[in-house]
CSV table of C-alpha atoms in Angstrom, one decimal:
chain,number,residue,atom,x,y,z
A,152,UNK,CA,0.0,0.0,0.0
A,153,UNK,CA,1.3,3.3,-0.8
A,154,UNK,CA,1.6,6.1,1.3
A,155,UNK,CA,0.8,9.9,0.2
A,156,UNK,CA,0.8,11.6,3.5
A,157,UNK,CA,2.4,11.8,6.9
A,158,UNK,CA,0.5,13.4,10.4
A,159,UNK,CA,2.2,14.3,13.0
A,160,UNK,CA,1.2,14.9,16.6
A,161,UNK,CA,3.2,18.1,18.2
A,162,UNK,CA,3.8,18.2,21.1
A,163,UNK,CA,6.3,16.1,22.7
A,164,UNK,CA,6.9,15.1,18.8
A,165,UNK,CA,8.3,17.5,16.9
A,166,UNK,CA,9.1,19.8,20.0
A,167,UNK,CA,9.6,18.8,23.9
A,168,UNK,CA,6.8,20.8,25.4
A,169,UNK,CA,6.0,18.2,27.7
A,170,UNK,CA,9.1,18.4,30.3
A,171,UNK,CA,8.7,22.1,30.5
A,172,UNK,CA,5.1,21.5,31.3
A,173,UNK,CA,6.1,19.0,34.0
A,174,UNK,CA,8.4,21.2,35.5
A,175,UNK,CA,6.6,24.3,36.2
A,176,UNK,CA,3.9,22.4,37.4
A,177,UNK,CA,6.0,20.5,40.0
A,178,UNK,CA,7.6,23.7,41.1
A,179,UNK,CA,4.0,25.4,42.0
A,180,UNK,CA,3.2,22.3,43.8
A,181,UNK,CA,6.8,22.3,45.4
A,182,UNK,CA,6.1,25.7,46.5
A,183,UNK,CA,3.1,24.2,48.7
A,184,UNK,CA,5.2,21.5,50.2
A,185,UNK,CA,2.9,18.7,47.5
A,186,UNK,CA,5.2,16.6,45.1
A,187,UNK,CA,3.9,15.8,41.3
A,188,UNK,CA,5.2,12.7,40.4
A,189,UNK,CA,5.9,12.0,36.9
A,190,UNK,CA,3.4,8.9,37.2
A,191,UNK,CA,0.6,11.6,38.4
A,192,UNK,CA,1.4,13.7,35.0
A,193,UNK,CA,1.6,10.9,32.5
A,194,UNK,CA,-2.2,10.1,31.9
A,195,UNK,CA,-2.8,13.9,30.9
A,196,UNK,CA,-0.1,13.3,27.9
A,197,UNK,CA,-1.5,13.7,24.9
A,198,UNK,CA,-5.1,14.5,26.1
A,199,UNK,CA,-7.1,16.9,27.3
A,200,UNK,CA,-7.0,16.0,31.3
A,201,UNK,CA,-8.2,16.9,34.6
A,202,UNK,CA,-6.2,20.6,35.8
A,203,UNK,CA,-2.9,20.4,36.5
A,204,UNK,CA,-3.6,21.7,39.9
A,205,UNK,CA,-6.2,19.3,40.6
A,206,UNK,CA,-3.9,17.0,42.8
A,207,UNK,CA,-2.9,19.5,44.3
A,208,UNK,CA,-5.9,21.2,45.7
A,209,UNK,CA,-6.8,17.6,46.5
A,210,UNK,CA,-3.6,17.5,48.8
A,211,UNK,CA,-3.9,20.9,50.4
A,212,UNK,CA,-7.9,22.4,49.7
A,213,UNK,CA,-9.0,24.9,47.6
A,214,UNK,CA,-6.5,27.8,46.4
A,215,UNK,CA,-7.0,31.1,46.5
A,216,UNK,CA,-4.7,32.1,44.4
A,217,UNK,CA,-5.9,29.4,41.7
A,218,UNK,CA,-6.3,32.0,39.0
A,219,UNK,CA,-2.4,33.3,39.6
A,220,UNK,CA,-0.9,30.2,40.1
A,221,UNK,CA,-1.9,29.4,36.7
A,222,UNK,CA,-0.9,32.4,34.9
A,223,UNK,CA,2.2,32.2,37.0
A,224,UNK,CA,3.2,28.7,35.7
A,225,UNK,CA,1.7,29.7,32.3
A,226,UNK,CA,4.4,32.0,31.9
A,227,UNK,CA,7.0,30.4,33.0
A,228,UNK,CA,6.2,27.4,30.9
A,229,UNK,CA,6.4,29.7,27.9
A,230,UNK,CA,9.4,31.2,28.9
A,231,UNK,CA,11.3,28.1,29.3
A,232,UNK,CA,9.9,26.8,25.8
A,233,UNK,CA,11.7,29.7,23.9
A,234,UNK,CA,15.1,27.6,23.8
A,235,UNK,CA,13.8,24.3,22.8
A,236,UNK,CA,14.7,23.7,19.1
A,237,UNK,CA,12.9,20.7,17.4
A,238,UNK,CA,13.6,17.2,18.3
A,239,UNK,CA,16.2,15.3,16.7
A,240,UNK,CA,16.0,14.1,13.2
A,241,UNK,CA,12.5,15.8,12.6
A,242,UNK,CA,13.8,18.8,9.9
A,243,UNK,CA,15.6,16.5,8.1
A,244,UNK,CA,12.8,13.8,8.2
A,245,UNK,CA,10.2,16.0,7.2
A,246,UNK,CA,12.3,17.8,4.7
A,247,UNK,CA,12.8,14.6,3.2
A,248,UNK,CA,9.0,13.5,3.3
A,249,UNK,CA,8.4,16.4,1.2
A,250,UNK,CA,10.9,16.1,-1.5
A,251,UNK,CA,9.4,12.5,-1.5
A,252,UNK,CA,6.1,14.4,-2.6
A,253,UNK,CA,4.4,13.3,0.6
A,254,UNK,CA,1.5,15.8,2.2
A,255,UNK,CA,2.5,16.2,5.6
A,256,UNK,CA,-0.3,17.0,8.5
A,257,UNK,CA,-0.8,17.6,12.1
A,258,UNK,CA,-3.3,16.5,14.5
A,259,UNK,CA,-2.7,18.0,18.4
A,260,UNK,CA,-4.6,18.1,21.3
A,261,UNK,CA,-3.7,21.6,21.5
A,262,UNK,CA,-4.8,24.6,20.1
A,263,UNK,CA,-4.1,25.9,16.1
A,264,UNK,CA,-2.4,29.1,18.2
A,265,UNK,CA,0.0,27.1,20.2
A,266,UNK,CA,0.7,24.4,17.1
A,267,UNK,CA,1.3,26.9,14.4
A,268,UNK,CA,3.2,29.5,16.6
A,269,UNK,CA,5.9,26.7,17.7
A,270,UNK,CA,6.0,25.5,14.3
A,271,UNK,CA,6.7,29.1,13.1
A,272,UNK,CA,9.1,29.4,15.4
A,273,UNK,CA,11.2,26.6,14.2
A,274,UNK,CA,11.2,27.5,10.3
A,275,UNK,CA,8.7,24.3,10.2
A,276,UNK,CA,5.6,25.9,9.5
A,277,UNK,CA,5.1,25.6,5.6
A,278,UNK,CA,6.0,22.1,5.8
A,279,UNK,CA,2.6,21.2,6.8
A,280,UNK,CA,-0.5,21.3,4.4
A,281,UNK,CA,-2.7,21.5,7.5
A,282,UNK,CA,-3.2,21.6,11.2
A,283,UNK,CA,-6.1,19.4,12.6
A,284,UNK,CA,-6.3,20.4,16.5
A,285,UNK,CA,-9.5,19.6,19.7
A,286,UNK,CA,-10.9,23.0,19.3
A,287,UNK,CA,-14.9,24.0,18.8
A,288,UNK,CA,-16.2,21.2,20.4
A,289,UNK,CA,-13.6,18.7,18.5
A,290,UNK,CA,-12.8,15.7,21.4
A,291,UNK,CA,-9.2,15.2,22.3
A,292,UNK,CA,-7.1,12.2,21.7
A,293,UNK,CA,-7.5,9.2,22.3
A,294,UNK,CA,-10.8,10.2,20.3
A,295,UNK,CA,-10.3,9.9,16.7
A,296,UNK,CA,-11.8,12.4,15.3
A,297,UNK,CA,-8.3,14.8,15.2
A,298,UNK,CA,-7.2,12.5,12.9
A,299,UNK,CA,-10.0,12.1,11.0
A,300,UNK,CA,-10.2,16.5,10.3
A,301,UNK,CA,-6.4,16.2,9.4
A,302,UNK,CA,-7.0,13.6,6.7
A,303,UNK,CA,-9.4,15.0,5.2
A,304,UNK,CA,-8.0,18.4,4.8
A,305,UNK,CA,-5.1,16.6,3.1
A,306,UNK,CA,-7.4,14.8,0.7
A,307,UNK,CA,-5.6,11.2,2.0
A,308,UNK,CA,-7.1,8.3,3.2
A,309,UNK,CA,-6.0,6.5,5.9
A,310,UNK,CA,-4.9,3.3,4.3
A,311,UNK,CA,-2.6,5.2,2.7
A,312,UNK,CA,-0.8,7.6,5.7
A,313,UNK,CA,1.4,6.9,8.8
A,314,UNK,CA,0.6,8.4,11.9
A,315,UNK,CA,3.6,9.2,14.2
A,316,UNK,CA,3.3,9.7,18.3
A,317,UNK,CA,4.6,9.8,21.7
A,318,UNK,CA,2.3,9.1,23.7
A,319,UNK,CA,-0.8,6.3,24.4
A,320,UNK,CA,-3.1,8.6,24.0
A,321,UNK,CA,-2.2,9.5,20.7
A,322,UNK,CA,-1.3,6.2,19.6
A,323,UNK,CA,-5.0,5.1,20.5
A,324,UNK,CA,-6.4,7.9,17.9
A,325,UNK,CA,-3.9,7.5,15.1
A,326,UNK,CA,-5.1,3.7,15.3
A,327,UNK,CA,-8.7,3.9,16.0
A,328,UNK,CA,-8.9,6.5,13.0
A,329,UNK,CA,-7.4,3.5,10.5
A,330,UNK,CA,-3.6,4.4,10.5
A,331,UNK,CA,-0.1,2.9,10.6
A,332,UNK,CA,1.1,4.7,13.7
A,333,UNK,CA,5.1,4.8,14.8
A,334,UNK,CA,5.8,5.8,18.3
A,335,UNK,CA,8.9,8.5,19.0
A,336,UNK,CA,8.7,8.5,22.9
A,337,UNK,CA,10.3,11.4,24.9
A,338,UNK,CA,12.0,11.7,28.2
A,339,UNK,CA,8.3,12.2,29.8
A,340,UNK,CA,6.6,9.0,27.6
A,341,UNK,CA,9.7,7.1,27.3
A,342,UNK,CA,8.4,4.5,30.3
A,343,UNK,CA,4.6,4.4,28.9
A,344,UNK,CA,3.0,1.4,27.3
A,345,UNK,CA,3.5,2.4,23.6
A,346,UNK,CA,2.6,-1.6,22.6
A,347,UNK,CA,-0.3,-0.6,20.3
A,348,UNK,CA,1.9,1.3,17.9
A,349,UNK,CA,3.1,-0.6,14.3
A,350,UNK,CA,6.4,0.2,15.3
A,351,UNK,CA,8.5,1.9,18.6
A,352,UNK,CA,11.7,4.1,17.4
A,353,UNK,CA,14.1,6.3,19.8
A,354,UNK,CA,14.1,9.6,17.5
A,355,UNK,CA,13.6,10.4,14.0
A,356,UNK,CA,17.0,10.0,13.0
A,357,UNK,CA,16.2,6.1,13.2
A,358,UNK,CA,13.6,7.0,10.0
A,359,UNK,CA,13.9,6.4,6.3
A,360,UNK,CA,10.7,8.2,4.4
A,361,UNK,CA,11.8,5.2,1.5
A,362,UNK,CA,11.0,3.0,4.3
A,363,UNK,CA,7.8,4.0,5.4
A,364,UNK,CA,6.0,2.0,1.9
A,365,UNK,CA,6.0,4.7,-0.3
């Protein structure tokens, strides 16, 4: 079977988001004497979860300062993303899925804002035809649906186009929405169950677009 088109989750994928995100969350909770476990941050990978400070108020009561905690961490989390640079092997791998004529996509959990301003950011952005994200009432991952939208605004089926994720969550929508799906854990997904993807690679680098069926 031939493939014409490749979709892409983002975060955690093409660009670490995810430890940042860890890490200003376990430093508000620090601040209140509460650790986060990595285990406790895991299942809202990839998905949209219950708050971030949930376990915390859980652990301590209700927060007044709820409101400014979270615009706190917010910017911190933003602040810290500024000098992460895409993950290894992904410009060259997608560079080389295009010059293979290949219709690249993405499908996130996050918003179009967040996707398409990191991906501007790192000189990525007109690599991809379209950006398929859980916005207007559209269900996160593991729901299929994302996928679904980011097929269908690159005119492929999904016989014919590999999914690629880090996470269960996304792994569960790639495949429930009828694609191939190869799983490029991070430091944060690295120690998940990623069984139910085709195949399991450490980076990008490991990748041949020739490969891939083409």
């Amino acid at each position: 079977m031939s493939i014409r088109g490749l979709v892409f989750d983002f975060d955690g994928l093409i660009c670490d988001t995810e430890t940042s995100s860890f890490a200003t969350a376990r430093a508000i909770y620090a601040e209140h004497g509460v650790e986060l476990t990595i285990e406790q941050w895991q299942d809202r990978i990839g998905t949209h979860g219950r708050h971030w400070l949930a376990d915390l108020e859980a652990a301590v009561g209700p927060l007044d300062d709820f409101d400014a905690l979270v615009e706190r961490r917010r910017v911190a989390h933003h602040e810290q993303l500024l000098a992460e640079q895409a993950l290894p092997g992904v410009a060259d791998f997608t560079a080389r899925a295009l010059e293979a004529g290949l219709t690249l996509a993405v499908a996130s959990s996050s918003s179009v804002a967040w996707v398409s301003g990191h991906l501007d950011r790192l000189a990525l952005l007109d690599r991809f035809s379209a950006i398929s994200t859980c916005e207007n009432g559209v269900p996160a991952k593991p729901e299929p649906e994302v996928y679904r939208r980011a097929l269908a605004a690159i005119g492929v089926d999904a016989r014919h186009a590999v999914a690629f994720e880090d996470s269960p969550n996304g792994i569960t929508a790639a495949k429930a929405a009828g694609l191939r799906c190869i799983a490029v854990p991070n430091r944060m997904t690295s120690g998940l169950d990623l069984s139910q993807a085709d195949r399991i690679v450490d980076s990008f680098v490991e990748l041949e677009v020739r490969a891939l069926g083409l």
